[in-house]
Short mmCIF file of C-alpha atoms in Angstrom, two decimals:
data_model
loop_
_atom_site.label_atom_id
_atom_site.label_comp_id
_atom_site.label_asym_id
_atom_site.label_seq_id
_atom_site.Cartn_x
_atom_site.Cartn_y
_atom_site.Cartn_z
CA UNK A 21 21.11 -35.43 89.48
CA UNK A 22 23.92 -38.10 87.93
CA UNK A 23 26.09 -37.82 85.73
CA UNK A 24 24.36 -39.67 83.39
CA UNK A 25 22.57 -42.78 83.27
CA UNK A 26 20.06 -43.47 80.72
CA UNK A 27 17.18 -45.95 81.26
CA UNK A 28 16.68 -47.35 77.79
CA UNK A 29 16.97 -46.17 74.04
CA UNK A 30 16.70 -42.80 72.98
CA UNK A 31 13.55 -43.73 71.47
CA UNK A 32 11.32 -43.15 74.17
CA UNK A 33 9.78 -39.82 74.56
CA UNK A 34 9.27 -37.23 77.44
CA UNK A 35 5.02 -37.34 76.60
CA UNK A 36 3.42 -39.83 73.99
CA UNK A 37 4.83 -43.24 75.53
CA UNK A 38 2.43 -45.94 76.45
CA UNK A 39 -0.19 -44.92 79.11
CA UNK A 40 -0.01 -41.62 77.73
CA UNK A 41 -2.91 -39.40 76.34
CA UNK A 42 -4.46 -40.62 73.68
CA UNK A 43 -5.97 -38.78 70.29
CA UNK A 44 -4.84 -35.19 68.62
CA UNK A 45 -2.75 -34.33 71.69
CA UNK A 46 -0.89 -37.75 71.72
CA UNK A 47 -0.14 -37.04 67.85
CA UNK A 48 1.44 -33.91 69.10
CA UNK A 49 3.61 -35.17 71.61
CA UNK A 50 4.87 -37.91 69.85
CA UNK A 51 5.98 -35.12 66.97
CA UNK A 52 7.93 -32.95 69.92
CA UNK A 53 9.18 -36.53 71.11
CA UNK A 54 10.30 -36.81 67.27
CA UNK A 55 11.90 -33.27 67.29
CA UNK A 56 13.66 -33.56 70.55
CA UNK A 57 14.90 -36.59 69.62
CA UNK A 58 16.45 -35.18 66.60
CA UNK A 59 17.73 -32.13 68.22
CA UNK A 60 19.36 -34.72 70.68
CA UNK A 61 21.47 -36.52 67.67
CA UNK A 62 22.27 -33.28 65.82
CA UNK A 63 23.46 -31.42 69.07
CA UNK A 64 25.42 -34.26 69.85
CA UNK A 65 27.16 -34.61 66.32
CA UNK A 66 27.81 -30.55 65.90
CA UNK A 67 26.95 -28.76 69.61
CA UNK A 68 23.79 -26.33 69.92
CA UNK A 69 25.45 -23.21 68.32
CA UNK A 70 26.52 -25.35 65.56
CA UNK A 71 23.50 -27.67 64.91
CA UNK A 72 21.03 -25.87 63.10
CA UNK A 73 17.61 -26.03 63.45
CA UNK A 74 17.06 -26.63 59.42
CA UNK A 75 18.81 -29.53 60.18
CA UNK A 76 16.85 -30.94 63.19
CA UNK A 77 14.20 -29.95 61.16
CA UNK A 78 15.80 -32.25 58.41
CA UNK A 79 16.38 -35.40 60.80
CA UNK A 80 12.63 -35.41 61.50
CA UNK A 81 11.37 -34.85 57.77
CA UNK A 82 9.34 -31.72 58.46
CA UNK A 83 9.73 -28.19 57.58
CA UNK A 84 11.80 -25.29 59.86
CA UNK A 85 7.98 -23.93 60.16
CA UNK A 86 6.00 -26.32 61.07
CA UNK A 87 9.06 -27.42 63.75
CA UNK A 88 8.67 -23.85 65.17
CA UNK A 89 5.37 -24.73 66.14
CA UNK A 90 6.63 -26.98 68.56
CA UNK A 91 9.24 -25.36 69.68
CA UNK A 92 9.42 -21.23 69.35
CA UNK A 93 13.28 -21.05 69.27
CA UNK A 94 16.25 -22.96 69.05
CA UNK A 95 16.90 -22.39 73.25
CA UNK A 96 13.64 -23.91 73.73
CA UNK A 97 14.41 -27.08 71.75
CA UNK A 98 17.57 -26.97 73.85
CA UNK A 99 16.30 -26.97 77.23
CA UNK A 100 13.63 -29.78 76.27
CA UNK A 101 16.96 -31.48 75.11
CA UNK A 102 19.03 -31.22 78.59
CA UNK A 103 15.42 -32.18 80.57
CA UNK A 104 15.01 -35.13 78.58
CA UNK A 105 18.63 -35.95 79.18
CA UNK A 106 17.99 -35.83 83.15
CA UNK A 107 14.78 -37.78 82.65
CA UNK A 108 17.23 -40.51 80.38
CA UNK A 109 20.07 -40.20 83.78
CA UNK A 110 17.22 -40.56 86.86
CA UNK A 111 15.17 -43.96 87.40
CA UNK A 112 18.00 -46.45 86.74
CA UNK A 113 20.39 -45.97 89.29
CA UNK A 114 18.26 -45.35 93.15
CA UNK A 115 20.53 -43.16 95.60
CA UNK A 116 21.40 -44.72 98.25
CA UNK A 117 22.35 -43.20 101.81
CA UNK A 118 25.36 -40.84 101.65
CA UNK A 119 27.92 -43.19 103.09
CA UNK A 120 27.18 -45.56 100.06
CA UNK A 121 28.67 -42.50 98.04
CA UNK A 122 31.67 -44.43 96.79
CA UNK A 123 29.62 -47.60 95.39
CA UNK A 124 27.13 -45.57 93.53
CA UNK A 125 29.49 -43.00 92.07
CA UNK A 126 30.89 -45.82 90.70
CA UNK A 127 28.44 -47.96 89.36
CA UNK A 128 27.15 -44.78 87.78
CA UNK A 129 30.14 -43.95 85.81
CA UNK A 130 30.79 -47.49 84.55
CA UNK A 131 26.84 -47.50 83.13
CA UNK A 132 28.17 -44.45 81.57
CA UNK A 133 30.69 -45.85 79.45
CA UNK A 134 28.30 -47.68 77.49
CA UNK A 135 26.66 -44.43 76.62
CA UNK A 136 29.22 -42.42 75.27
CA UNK A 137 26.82 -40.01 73.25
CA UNK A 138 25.24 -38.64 75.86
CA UNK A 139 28.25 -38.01 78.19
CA UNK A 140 29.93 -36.21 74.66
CA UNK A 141 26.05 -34.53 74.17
CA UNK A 142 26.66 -32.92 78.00
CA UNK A 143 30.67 -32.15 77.70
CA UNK A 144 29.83 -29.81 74.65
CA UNK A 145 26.72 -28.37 76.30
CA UNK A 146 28.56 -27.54 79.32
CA UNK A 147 31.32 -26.24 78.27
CA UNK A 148 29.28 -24.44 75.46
CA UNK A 149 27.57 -22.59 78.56
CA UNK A 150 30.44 -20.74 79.67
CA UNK A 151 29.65 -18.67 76.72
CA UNK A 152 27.89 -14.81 76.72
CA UNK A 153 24.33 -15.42 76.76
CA UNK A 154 23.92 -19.22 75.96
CA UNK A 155 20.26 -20.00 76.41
CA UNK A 156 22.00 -23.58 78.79
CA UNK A 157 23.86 -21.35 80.53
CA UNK A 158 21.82 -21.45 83.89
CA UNK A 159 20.46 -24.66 83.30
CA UNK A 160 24.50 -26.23 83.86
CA UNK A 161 25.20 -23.92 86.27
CA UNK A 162 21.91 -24.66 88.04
CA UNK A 163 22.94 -28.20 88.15
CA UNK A 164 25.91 -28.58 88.98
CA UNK A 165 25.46 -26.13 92.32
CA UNK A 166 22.75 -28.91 93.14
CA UNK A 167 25.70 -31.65 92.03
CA UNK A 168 27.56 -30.18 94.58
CA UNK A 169 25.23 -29.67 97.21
CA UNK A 170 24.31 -33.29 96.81
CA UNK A 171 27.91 -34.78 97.17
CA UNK A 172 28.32 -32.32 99.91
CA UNK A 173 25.45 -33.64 101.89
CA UNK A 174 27.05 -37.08 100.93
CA UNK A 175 30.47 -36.25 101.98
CA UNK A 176 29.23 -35.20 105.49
CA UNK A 177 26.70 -38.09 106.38
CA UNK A 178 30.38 -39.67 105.74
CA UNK A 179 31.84 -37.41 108.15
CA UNK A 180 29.06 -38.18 110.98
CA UNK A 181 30.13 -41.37 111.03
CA UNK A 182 33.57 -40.76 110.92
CA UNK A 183 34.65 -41.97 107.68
CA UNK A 184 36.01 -38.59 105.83
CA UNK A 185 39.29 -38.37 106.27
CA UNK A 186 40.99 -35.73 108.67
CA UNK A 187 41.06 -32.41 106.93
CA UNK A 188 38.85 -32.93 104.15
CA UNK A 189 36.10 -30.63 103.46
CA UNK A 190 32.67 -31.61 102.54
CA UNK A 191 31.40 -28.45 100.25
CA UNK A 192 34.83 -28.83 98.03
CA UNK A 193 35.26 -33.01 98.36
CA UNK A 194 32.14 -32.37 96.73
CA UNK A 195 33.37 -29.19 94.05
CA UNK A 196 36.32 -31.85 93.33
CA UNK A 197 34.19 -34.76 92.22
CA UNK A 198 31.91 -32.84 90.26
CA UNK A 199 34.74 -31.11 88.42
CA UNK A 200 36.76 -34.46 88.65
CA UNK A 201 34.06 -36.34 86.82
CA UNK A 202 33.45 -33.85 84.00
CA UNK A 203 36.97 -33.43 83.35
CA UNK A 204 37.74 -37.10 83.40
CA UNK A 205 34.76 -37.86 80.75
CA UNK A 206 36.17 -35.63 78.85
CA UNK A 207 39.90 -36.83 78.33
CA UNK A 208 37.90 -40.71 78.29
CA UNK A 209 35.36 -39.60 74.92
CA UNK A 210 39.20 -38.31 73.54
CA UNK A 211 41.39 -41.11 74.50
CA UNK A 212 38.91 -44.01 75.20
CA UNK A 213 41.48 -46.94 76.10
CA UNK A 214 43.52 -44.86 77.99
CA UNK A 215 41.70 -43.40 80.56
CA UNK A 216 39.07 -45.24 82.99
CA UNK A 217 36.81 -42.65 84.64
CA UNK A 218 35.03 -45.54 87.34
CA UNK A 219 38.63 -45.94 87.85
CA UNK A 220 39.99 -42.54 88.64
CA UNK A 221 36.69 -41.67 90.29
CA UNK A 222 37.21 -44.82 93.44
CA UNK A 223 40.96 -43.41 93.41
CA UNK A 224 39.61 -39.83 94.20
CA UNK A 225 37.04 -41.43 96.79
CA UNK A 226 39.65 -43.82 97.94
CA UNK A 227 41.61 -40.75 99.18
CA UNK A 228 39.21 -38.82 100.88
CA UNK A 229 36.75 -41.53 102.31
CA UNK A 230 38.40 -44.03 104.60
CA UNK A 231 36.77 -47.63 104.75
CA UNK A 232 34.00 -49.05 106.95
CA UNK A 233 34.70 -50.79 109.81
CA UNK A 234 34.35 -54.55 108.91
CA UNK A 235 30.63 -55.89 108.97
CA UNK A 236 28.88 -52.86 109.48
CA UNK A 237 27.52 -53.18 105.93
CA UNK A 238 27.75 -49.63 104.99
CA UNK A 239 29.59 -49.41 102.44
CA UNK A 240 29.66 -53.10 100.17
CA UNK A 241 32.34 -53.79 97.59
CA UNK A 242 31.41 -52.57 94.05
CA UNK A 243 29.56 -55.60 91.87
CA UNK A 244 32.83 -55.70 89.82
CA UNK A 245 36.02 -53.76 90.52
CA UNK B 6 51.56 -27.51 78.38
CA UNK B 7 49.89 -25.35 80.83
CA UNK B 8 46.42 -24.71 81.62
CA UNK B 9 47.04 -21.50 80.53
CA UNK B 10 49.40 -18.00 82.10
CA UNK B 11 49.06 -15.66 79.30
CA UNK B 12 51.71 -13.66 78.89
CA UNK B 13 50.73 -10.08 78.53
CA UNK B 14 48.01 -8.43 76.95
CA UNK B 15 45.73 -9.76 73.71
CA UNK B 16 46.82 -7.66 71.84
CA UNK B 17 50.47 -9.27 70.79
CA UNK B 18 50.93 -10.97 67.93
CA UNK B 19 52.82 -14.33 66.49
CA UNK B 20 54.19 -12.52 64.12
CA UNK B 21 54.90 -8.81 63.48
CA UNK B 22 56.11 -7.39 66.36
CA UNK B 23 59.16 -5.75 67.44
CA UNK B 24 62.36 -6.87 66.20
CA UNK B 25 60.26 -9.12 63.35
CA UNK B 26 60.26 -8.47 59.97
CA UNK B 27 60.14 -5.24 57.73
CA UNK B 28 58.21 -4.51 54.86
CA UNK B 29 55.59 -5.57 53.09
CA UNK B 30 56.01 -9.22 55.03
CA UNK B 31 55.19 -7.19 58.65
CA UNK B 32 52.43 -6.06 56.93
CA UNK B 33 50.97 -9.21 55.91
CA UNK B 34 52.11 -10.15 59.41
CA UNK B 35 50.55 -7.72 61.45
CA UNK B 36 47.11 -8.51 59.42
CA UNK B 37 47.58 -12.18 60.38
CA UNK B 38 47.95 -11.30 63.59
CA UNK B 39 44.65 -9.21 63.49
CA UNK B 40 42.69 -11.93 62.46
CA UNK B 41 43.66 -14.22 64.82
CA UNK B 42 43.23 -11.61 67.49
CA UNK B 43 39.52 -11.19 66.31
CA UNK B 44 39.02 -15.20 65.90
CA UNK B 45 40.22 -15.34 69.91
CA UNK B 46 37.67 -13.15 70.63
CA UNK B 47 34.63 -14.54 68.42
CA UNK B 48 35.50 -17.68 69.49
CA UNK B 49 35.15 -16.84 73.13
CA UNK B 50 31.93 -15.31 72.96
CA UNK B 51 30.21 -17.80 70.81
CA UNK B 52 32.57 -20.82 70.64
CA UNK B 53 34.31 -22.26 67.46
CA UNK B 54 31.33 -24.21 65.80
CA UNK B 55 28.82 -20.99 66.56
CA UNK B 56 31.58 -18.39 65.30
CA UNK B 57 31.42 -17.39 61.64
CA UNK B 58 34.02 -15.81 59.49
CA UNK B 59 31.99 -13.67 58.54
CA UNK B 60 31.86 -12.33 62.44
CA UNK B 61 35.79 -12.83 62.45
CA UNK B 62 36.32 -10.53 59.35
CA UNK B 63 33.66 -7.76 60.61
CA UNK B 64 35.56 -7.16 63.65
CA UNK B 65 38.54 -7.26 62.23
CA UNK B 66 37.46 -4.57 59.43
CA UNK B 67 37.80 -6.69 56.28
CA UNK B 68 35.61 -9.05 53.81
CA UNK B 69 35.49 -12.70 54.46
CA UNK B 70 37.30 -13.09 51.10
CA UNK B 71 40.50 -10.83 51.97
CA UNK B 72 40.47 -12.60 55.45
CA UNK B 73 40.56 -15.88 53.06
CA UNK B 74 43.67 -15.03 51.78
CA UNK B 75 45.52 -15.39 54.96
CA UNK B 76 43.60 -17.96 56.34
CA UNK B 77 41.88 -20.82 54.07
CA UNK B 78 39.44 -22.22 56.44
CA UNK B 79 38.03 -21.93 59.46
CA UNK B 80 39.62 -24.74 60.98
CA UNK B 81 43.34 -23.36 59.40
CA UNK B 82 42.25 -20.57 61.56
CA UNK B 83 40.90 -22.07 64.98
CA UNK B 84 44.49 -23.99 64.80
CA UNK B 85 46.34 -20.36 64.60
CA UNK B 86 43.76 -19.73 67.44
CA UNK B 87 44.97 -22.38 69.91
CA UNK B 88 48.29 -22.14 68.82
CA UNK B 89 48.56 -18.34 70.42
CA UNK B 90 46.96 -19.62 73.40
CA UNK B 91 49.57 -22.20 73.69
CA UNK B 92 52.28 -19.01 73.07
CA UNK B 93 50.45 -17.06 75.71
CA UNK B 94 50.28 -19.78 78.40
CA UNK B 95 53.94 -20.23 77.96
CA UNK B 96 57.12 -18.42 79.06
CA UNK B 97 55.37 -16.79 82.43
CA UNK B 98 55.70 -19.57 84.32
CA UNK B 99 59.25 -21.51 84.54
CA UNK B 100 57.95 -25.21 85.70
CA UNK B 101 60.31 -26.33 88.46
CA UNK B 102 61.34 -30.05 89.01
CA UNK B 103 58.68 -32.52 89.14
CA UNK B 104 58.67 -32.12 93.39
CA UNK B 105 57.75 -28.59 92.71
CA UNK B 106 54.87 -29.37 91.41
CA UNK B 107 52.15 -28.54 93.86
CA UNK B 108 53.57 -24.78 94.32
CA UNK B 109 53.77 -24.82 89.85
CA UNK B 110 50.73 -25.86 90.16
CA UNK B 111 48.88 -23.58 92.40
CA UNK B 112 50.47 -20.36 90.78
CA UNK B 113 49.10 -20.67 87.49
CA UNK B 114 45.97 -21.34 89.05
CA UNK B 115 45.89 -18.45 90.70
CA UNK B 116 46.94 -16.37 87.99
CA UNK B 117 44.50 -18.11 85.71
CA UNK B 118 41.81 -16.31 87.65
CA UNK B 119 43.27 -13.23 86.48
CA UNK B 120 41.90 -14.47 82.40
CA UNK B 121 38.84 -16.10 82.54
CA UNK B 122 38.09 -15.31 79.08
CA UNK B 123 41.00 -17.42 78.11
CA UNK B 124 40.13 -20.52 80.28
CA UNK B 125 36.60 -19.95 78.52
CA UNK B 126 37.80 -20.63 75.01
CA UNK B 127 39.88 -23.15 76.10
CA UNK B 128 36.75 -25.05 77.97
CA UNK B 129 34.58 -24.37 74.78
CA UNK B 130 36.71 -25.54 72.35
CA UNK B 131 37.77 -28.56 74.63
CA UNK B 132 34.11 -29.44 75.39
CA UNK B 133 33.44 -28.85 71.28
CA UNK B 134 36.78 -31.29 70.45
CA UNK B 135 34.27 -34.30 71.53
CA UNK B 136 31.83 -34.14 68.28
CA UNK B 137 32.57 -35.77 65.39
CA UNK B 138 34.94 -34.32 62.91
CA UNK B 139 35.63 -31.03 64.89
CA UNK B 140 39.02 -29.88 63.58
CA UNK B 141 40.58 -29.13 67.01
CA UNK B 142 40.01 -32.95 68.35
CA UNK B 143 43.52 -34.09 67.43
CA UNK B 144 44.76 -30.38 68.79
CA UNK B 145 42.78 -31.40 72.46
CA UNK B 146 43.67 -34.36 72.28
CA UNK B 147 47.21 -34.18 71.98
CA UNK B 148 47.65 -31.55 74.56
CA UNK B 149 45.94 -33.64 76.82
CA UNK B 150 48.41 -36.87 76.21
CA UNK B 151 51.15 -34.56 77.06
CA UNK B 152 49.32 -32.96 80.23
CA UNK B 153 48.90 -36.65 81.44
CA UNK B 154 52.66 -37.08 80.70
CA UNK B 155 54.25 -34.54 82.27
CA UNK B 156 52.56 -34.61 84.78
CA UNK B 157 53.27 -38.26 85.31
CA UNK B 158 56.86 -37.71 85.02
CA UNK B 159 55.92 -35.42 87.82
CA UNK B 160 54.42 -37.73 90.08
CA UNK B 161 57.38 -39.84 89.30
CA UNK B 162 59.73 -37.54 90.52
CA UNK B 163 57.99 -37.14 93.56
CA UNK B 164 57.69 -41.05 94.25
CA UNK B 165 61.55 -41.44 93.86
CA UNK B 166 62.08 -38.85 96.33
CA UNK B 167 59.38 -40.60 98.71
CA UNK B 168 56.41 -38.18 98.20
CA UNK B 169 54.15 -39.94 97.07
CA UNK B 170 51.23 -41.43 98.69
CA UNK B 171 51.39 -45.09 99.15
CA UNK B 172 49.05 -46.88 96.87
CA UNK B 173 49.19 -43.60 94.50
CA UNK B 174 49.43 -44.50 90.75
CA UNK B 175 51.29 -41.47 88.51
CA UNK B 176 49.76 -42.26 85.48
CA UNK B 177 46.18 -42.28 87.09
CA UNK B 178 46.82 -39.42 88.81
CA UNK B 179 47.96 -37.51 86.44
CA UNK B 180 44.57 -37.70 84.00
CA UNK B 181 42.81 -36.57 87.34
CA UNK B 182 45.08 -33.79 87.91
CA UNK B 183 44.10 -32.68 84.54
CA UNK B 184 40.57 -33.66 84.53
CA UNK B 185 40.10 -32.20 87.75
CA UNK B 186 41.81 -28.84 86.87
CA UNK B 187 39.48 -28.95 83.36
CA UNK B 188 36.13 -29.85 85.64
CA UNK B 189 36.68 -27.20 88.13
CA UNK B 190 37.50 -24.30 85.93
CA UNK B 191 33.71 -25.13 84.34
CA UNK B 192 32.82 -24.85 87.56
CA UNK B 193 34.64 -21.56 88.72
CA UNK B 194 33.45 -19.97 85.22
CA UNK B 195 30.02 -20.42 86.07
CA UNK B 196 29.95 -20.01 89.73
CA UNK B 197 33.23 -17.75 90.29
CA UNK B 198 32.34 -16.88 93.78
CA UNK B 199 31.56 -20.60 94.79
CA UNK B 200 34.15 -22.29 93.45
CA UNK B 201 38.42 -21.50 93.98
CA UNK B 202 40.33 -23.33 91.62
CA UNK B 203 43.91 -22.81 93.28
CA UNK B 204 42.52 -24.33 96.34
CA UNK B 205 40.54 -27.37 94.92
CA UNK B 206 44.29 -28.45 93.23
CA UNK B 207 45.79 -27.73 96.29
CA UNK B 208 43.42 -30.05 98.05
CA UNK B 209 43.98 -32.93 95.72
CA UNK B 210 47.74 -32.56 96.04
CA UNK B 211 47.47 -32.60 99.71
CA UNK B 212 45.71 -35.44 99.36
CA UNK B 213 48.70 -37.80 96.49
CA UNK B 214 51.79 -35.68 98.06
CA UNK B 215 53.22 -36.17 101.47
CA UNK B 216 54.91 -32.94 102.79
CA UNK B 217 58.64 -32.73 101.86
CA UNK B 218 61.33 -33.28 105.35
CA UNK B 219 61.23 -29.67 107.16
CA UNK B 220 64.57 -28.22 105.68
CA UNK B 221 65.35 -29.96 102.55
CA UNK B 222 63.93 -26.78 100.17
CA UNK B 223 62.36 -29.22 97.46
CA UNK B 224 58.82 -27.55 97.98
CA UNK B 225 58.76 -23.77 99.36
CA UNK B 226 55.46 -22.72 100.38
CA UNK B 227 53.42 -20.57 97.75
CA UNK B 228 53.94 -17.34 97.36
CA UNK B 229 50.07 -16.84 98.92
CA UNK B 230 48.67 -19.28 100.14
#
């Protein structure tokens, strides 16, 4: 539902972790943990239509067969891919309430910059799905209608309490960060010392959210600024 | 330096056309110009890093070899590629002064709508620019300094004629003009009935510019608004 915020390393798995099912089936999932993780680095070093699966199949030291046991195609091993990056971006960072929008967009996007290969893995993926009949197609579109639902939802709680500023509309505030954020991670991955996405992010925000009445708490300066 | 206002049809070439050269040059010409016609389109449909020669030089009606001969890579040839897009985005639109630059803007945004399959290459490629090694990063990269710049300069313009909004930096605004324009194209590509470009920029320009004095001409209303 964020833009990105992993948890930990890229080493742990979807199914296999600790706590997990033990025996032939654990064996299993730790080899589709193995392959996804793969298909992560390769996808991220050449995008999915030019990372191979002969060479995922390389990363993990197994054969193209055996790897389509796992994983049927090479869309399949691509959709495991985006899930596991949601299940890397969820956990770390806990919503708040919508009028605490500003704070958590931002503390979002500044754990981002310490993990550039997964904001480059999702820029090629995304804009890879604007393509005829790529197998992420509706997964990105899918999720960034529910990006902007969400930030819409945020940008009106905002609104109830009379912090949006006069003219602004929630459902494209909300379009507008979405497509703010993407395109600003972008030009950052390019041109790392020159642009600063938290930064441009609580400028955009700045504009269309006006501040909290002192002491009501709702909104609380960013840990660092 | 445009997000893109093609010109006229595909089907115009660099080179080739009327009033270029005669003999066997035009020839040679007018075969470059085929190839790079049918690299626009393969690389559209399946982006630069899933587009083969081979695919180039079947639509085009010759062997990968011949097709060699003009161009000696792929990369030599995704270069040509985003070099015509560059040639088609310009000339259309005459870019005013910097305080023009919400109406500049807004146009080609609305007549970007018009070629989606050009804004799709130019989102795959940019999205593909961000892995390692991709021979259109210094290409994207580049054309985004200059976005950033001009479009600075813009917001300069506009501050020295009192437009801006107080507390409104043109440098940072600037990347988010661009980012935004990048992120919300994604968007509109996916979801074209969801999301209207023209009137997302025209929201964040609302939001940096203050409305020119009634009378003084420096920003005429769109054509359509």
């Amino acid at each position: 539902m964020t833009e990105g915020a992993p948890v930990t390393t890229r080493g742990r798995g979807a199914r296999g972790g600790r706590g997990g099912p033990r025996g032939p089936y654990a064996k299993s999932a730790e080899r589709r943990s193995a392959i996804v993780e793969a298909a992560f680095e390769v996808f991220t070093a050449h995008g999915y239509q030019g990372g191979s699966l002969q060479r995922v199949a390389d990363v993990v030291g197994m054969s193209q067969t055996s790897l389509l046991h796992y994983f049927p195609s090479k869309s399949d091993l691509l959709l495991e891919v985006l899930r596991r990056r949601d299940q890397m971006s969820s956990g770390e960072f806990v919503r708040g309430a919508g009028v605490q929008l500003a704070g958590d967009v931002e503390r979002q996007a500044r754990y981002n910059e310490g993990v550039p290969g997964l904001i480059g893995l999702y820029t090629v993926l995304s804009g890879e799905a604007v393509t005829e009949g790529n197998p992420g197609r509706a997964y990105v579109t899918e999720r960034l209608a529910v990006l902007r639902r969400d930030y819409a939802a945020d940008f009106r709680a905002l609104a109830e309490v009379g912090r949006l500023r006069e003219g602004v509309d929630p459902d494209r505030a909300a379009a507008g960060l979405v497509g703010l954020w993407d395109g600003v991670q972008l030009q950052w991955l390019l041109a790392p010392d020159e642009v600063d996405v938290p930064r441009l992010l609580r400028d955009y925000l700045d504009l269309v959210i006006l501040p909290a009445a002192t002491g009501d708490g709702a909104e609380p300066a960013p840990p660092s600024a």
